[in-house]
């Protein structure tokens, strides 16, 4: 009998679904994993296909890189200045001597609760009310310290942005000379402008035709990197690992909980995902799994 999958990471699913999946995992791993969908030779290959010399991901002698950026959630401006004086600066601060690190930050366009943002208030308020820190944020944004847009704002009402207000926000960034390249966000159904990829359920920012569709507008303004809200797996799987046999690869892939990325994980956890793995066309499922695995 093979080892059973550790299911600690899937306890948020409804009980009935957990039971069904537990039985499925026992069958798959207990009787030997089925073929994962791609050969171990392909998995073990590094560098561009057909290249005589593999390309290093990082320049020698480095093997990895770390990027640090602060999350603007619940950040008031005075705390923002104190935090960065300590983390980025080198002088004495209320938190101790400055660390001298290069740490960026994120910002909102609007904040109903007057957190760090260009405007205080709601997106539909016209004209918008500039925050007291407006000038400082513009200065830091132009210098590149604020290179992450944390969605478009912070509000509690159960309504979503339409493309007109999204265009307004992006036009303001452009006119102010702010050029963030990273788009992140999280939240609930009122944050429908979030990006979900194939794992999304309430996220509509990458669905053409939806009220809050904005991926095309973001890319048009120069955004290059996007956080898919539900895709926050922290365990390491296939990348840069090598497997001695096809069986070893099949068993490793079988232990990967792909289904967590096609099921909702919040209070509406029974909501259907947009593209459940069970209904993927048979020729599309292996590439999708391989991308996740790596």
Coordinates of C-alpha atoms in Angstrom, one line a residue:
X1 CA 0.0 0.0 0.0
X2 CA 1.3 3.5 -0.8
X3 CA 1.3 6.3 1.7
X4 CA -1.9 8.3 2.2
X5 CA -1.9 11.9 1.3
X6 CA -1.5 14.4 4.2
X7 CA -4.9 16.2 3.9
X8 CA -4.2 18.9 6.6
X9 CA -4.2 21.6 3.9
X10 CA -7.7 20.8 2.6
X11 CA -9.8 20.9 5.8
X12 CA -11.6 24.0 4.7
X13 CA -13.7 22.0 2.1
X14 CA -17.2 21.0 3.1
X15 CA -17.4 17.7 4.9
X16 CA -19.0 15.7 2.1
X17 CA -16.4 16.8 -0.4
X18 CA -13.6 16.1 2.0
X19 CA -14.9 12.5 2.5
X20 CA -15.1 12.0 -1.3
X21 CA -11.6 13.3 -1.9
X22 CA -10.2 11.3 1.0
X23 CA -11.5 8.1 -0.6
X24 CA -10.1 9.2 -4.0
X25 CA -6.6 9.9 -2.5
X26 CA -6.6 6.5 -0.8
X27 CA -7.4 4.8 -4.1
X28 CA -4.9 6.7 -6.1
X29 CA -2.0 6.5 -3.7
X30 CA -2.8 3.1 -2.2
X31 CA -2.9 1.2 -5.4
X32 CA 0.0 2.9 -7.1
X33 CA -0.2 6.4 -8.7
X34 CA -1.6 6.6 -12.3
X35 CA 0.6 8.2 -15.0
X36 CA 0.8 11.9 -14.3
X37 CA 0.4 12.9 -17.9
X38 CA 4.0 13.8 -18.9
X39 CA 7.3 11.8 -19.0
X40 CA 9.9 12.0 -16.4
X41 CA 12.5 12.8 -19.0
X42 CA 10.6 16.0 -19.8
X43 CA 10.2 16.8 -16.0
X44 CA 14.0 16.4 -15.4
X45 CA 15.0 18.6 -18.3
X46 CA 16.4 22.1 -17.4
X47 CA 17.0 25.1 -19.6
X48 CA 15.3 25.8 -23.0
X49 CA 14.4 22.7 -25.0
X50 CA 17.1 21.7 -27.5
X51 CA 19.6 24.2 -26.1
X52 CA 23.1 22.8 -25.9
X53 CA 23.8 24.8 -22.7
X54 CA 21.1 25.3 -20.1
X55 CA 20.3 28.9 -19.1
X56 CA 20.8 29.8 -15.5
X57 CA 17.8 31.4 -13.8
X58 CA 20.0 33.6 -11.7
X59 CA 23.6 35.0 -12.5
X60 CA 26.4 33.1 -10.9
X61 CA 27.0 32.6 -8.0
X62 CA 23.4 33.3 -6.9
X63 CA 20.9 30.5 -6.7
X64 CA 17.8 32.5 -5.7
X65 CA 16.4 36.0 -5.2
X66 CA 14.1 37.6 -2.7
X67 CA 11.8 40.5 -3.3
X68 CA 10.2 42.2 -0.3
X69 CA 7.2 44.5 -0.5
X70 CA 4.8 45.7 2.3
X71 CA 1.1 45.1 2.2
X72 CA -0.8 48.4 2.5
X73 CA -3.8 46.9 4.3
X74 CA -4.9 48.9 7.4
X75 CA -1.8 51.1 7.0
X76 CA -2.3 54.8 8.0
X77 CA 0.2 57.3 6.6
X78 CA 2.0 58.1 9.9
X79 CA 2.7 54.4 10.4
X80 CA 3.8 54.1 6.8
X81 CA 6.5 56.8 7.4
X82 CA 7.6 55.2 10.7
X83 CA 7.8 51.7 9.2
X84 CA 9.9 52.8 6.2
X85 CA 12.1 55.0 8.3
X86 CA 13.0 51.9 10.3
X87 CA 13.1 49.3 7.5
X88 CA 14.6 51.5 4.7
X89 CA 16.6 54.1 6.7
X90 CA 19.7 53.9 8.7
X91 CA 19.1 56.5 11.4
X92 CA 17.6 55.9 14.9
X93 CA 13.8 55.5 14.9
X94 CA 11.1 54.7 17.5
X95 CA 11.5 51.0 16.4
X96 CA 15.3 51.0 16.7
X97 CA 18.2 51.8 14.4
X98 CA 17.3 51.7 10.7
X99 CA 17.9 48.4 8.9
X100 CA 18.9 50.0 5.6
X101 CA 17.0 47.5 3.4
X102 CA 15.4 48.2 0.1
X103 CA 11.8 47.5 0.7
X104 CA 9.0 48.8 -1.5
X105 CA 5.3 49.3 -0.8
X106 CA 1.9 49.1 -2.3
X107 CA -0.9 51.6 -2.4
X108 CA -4.6 52.0 -3.1
X109 CA -6.3 54.6 -5.3
X110 CA -9.3 55.0 -3.0
X111 CA -9.8 54.2 0.7
X112 CA -13.1 54.6 2.5
X113 CA -11.4 54.2 5.9
X114 CA -8.6 56.7 5.0
X115 CA -5.9 54.2 4.9
X116 CA -2.8 54.8 2.7
X117 CA -4.3 55.9 -0.7
X118 CA -4.3 58.7 -3.2
X119 CA -7.9 59.5 -2.4
X120 CA -10.0 59.3 0.7
X121 CA -13.6 58.2 0.0
X122 CA -15.4 55.9 -2.4
X123 CA -14.7 55.4 -6.1
X124 CA -18.0 56.8 -7.2
X125 CA -17.5 60.1 -5.4
X126 CA -16.8 62.8 -8.0
X127 CA -14.6 64.8 -7.8
X128 CA -12.4 62.6 -5.6
X129 CA -11.0 64.0 -2.4
X130 CA -7.1 63.9 -2.4
X131 CA -5.7 62.4 0.8
X132 CA -3.4 64.5 3.0
X133 CA -0.5 62.3 1.9
X134 CA -1.4 62.6 -1.8
X135 CA 1.7 64.6 -2.8
X136 CA 4.1 62.4 -0.8
X137 CA 2.7 59.2 -2.4
X138 CA 3.0 60.7 -5.9
X139 CA 6.6 61.6 -5.1
X140 CA 7.4 58.1 -3.8
X141 CA 5.6 56.5 -6.7
X142 CA 7.6 58.4 -9.3
X143 CA 10.8 57.3 -7.5
X144 CA 9.7 53.7 -7.8
X145 CA 9.2 53.0 -4.2
X146 CA 5.5 52.4 -4.7
X147 CA 5.6 49.9 -7.5
X148 CA 2.6 47.7 -6.5
X149 CA -1.0 48.6 -7.0
X150 CA -3.1 46.8 -4.3
X151 CA -6.2 46.6 -6.4
X152 CA -8.1 49.9 -6.7
X153 CA -9.3 50.5 -3.2
X154 CA -10.7 49.6 0.2
X155 CA -14.4 49.7 0.9
X156 CA -17.0 47.6 2.7
X157 CA -20.1 48.0 0.5
X158 CA -21.3 45.1 -1.5
X159 CA -20.8 46.6 -4.9
X160 CA -18.1 46.3 -7.5
X161 CA -16.2 48.7 -9.8
X162 CA -17.1 49.1 -13.4
X163 CA -14.7 49.6 -16.3
X164 CA -15.4 53.4 -16.4
X165 CA -14.1 53.9 -12.9
X166 CA -11.2 51.5 -13.5
X167 CA -10.2 53.6 -16.5
X168 CA -10.5 56.7 -14.4
X169 CA -8.1 55.2 -11.8
X170 CA -5.6 54.1 -14.3
X171 CA -5.7 57.4 -16.2
X172 CA -5.0 59.2 -12.9
X173 CA -2.0 56.9 -12.3
X174 CA -0.7 57.6 -15.8
X175 CA -1.3 61.4 -15.6
X176 CA 0.5 61.5 -12.2
X177 CA 3.5 59.7 -13.6
X178 CA 3.1 56.6 -11.5
X179 CA 4.1 53.4 -13.2
X180 CA 3.5 50.4 -10.9
X181 CA 4.2 47.1 -12.6
X182 CA 2.7 44.7 -10.1
X183 CA -1.0 44.1 -9.4
X184 CA -2.1 42.3 -6.3
X185 CA -5.3 42.1 -4.3
X186 CA -7.4 39.9 -2.1
X187 CA -10.8 40.2 -0.5
X188 CA -14.4 39.2 -1.1
X189 CA -17.1 39.6 -3.7
X190 CA -16.9 43.4 -3.7
X191 CA -13.3 43.1 -5.0
X192 CA -14.4 41.5 -8.3
X193 CA -11.6 43.4 -10.1
X194 CA -9.2 40.8 -8.6
X195 CA -7.4 38.4 -10.8
X196 CA -8.3 34.7 -10.4
X197 CA -6.9 32.8 -13.4
X198 CA -8.4 29.3 -13.8
X199 CA -8.7 29.0 -10.0
X200 CA -11.0 32.0 -9.6
X201 CA -14.6 32.1 -8.3
X202 CA -15.5 35.6 -7.4
X203 CA -12.6 37.2 -9.2
X204 CA -13.6 38.7 -12.5
X205 CA -10.7 41.0 -13.4
X206 CA -9.5 38.6 -16.0
X207 CA -12.9 37.6 -17.5
X208 CA -13.7 39.6 -20.7
X209 CA -17.2 40.9 -20.7
X210 CA -17.6 41.1 -16.9
X211 CA -18.4 44.5 -15.2
X212 CA -15.0 44.6 -13.5
X213 CA -12.8 43.1 -16.3
X214 CA -9.6 45.1 -16.2
X215 CA -6.7 42.8 -17.2
X216 CA -6.5 44.3 -20.7
X217 CA -6.4 47.9 -19.2
X218 CA -3.7 46.9 -16.7
X219 CA -1.5 45.3 -19.3
X220 CA -2.0 48.3 -21.6
X221 CA -0.7 50.6 -18.9
X222 CA 2.5 48.4 -18.4
X223 CA 1.6 46.0 -15.6
X224 CA 3.6 42.9 -16.0
X225 CA 3.1 40.8 -12.8
X226 CA -0.2 39.7 -11.3
X227 CA -1.1 37.9 -8.1
X228 CA -3.9 35.4 -8.6
X229 CA -5.9 35.8 -5.4
X230 CA -6.6 32.2 -4.7
X231 CA -3.2 30.8 -5.8
X232 CA -1.1 30.9 -2.7
X233 CA 0.3 27.4 -2.4
X234 CA 3.4 27.6 -0.2
X235 CA 4.7 24.1 -0.5
X236 CA 7.5 23.3 -3.0
X237 CA 6.9 20.7 -5.6
X238 CA 8.4 19.9 -9.0
X239 CA 10.6 22.9 -10.0
X240 CA 14.3 22.0 -10.2
X241 CA 13.6 18.6 -8.7
X242 CA 14.8 15.4 -10.4
X243 CA 13.0 12.1 -10.3
X244 CA 14.8 8.8 -10.8
X245 CA 11.9 7.0 -12.4
X246 CA 8.5 7.6 -14.0
X247 CA 6.9 6.0 -11.0
X248 CA 8.6 8.4 -8.6
X249 CA 7.3 11.4 -10.6
X250 CA 3.8 9.9 -10.9
X251 CA 3.7 9.4 -7.1
X252 CA 4.9 13.0 -6.5
X253 CA 2.3 14.5 -8.8
X254 CA -0.4 12.3 -7.2
X255 CA 0.3 13.8 -3.8
X256 CA -0.2 17.3 -5.1
X257 CA -3.6 18.7 -4.2
X258 CA -4.7 20.2 -7.5
X259 CA -8.3 20.3 -6.6
X260 CA -7.7 23.0 -4.0
X261 CA -7.2 25.5 -6.9
X262 CA -10.6 24.8 -8.4
X263 CA -12.7 25.1 -5.2
X264 CA -13.6 28.2 -3.3
X265 CA -12.0 28.8 0.1
X266 CA -13.9 31.5 1.8
X267 CA -17.4 31.7 3.4
X268 CA -18.9 30.8 0.0
X269 CA -16.7 27.7 -0.1
X270 CA -19.4 25.7 -2.0
X271 CA -19.3 28.2 -4.9
X272 CA -18.3 26.5 -8.1
X273 CA -15.0 27.4 -9.6
X274 CA -15.0 28.7 -13.2
X275 CA -13.1 25.7 -14.6
X276 CA -13.2 22.7 -12.4
X277 CA -10.5 20.1 -13.1
X278 CA -13.2 17.4 -13.5
X279 CA -14.5 19.1 -16.7
X280 CA -11.2 20.0 -18.3
X281 CA -10.9 18.5 -21.8
X282 CA -8.6 15.5 -21.5
X283 CA -5.9 17.0 -23.7
X284 CA -5.8 20.2 -21.6
X285 CA -5.6 18.7 -18.1
X286 CA -2.0 17.4 -18.2
X287 CA -0.5 20.7 -19.3
X288 CA -2.6 22.6 -16.6
X289 CA -1.4 20.2 -13.9
X290 CA 2.2 20.4 -15.1
X291 CA 2.2 24.2 -14.9
X292 CA 0.9 24.0 -11.3
X293 CA 3.3 21.3 -10.3
X294 CA 6.2 23.4 -11.6

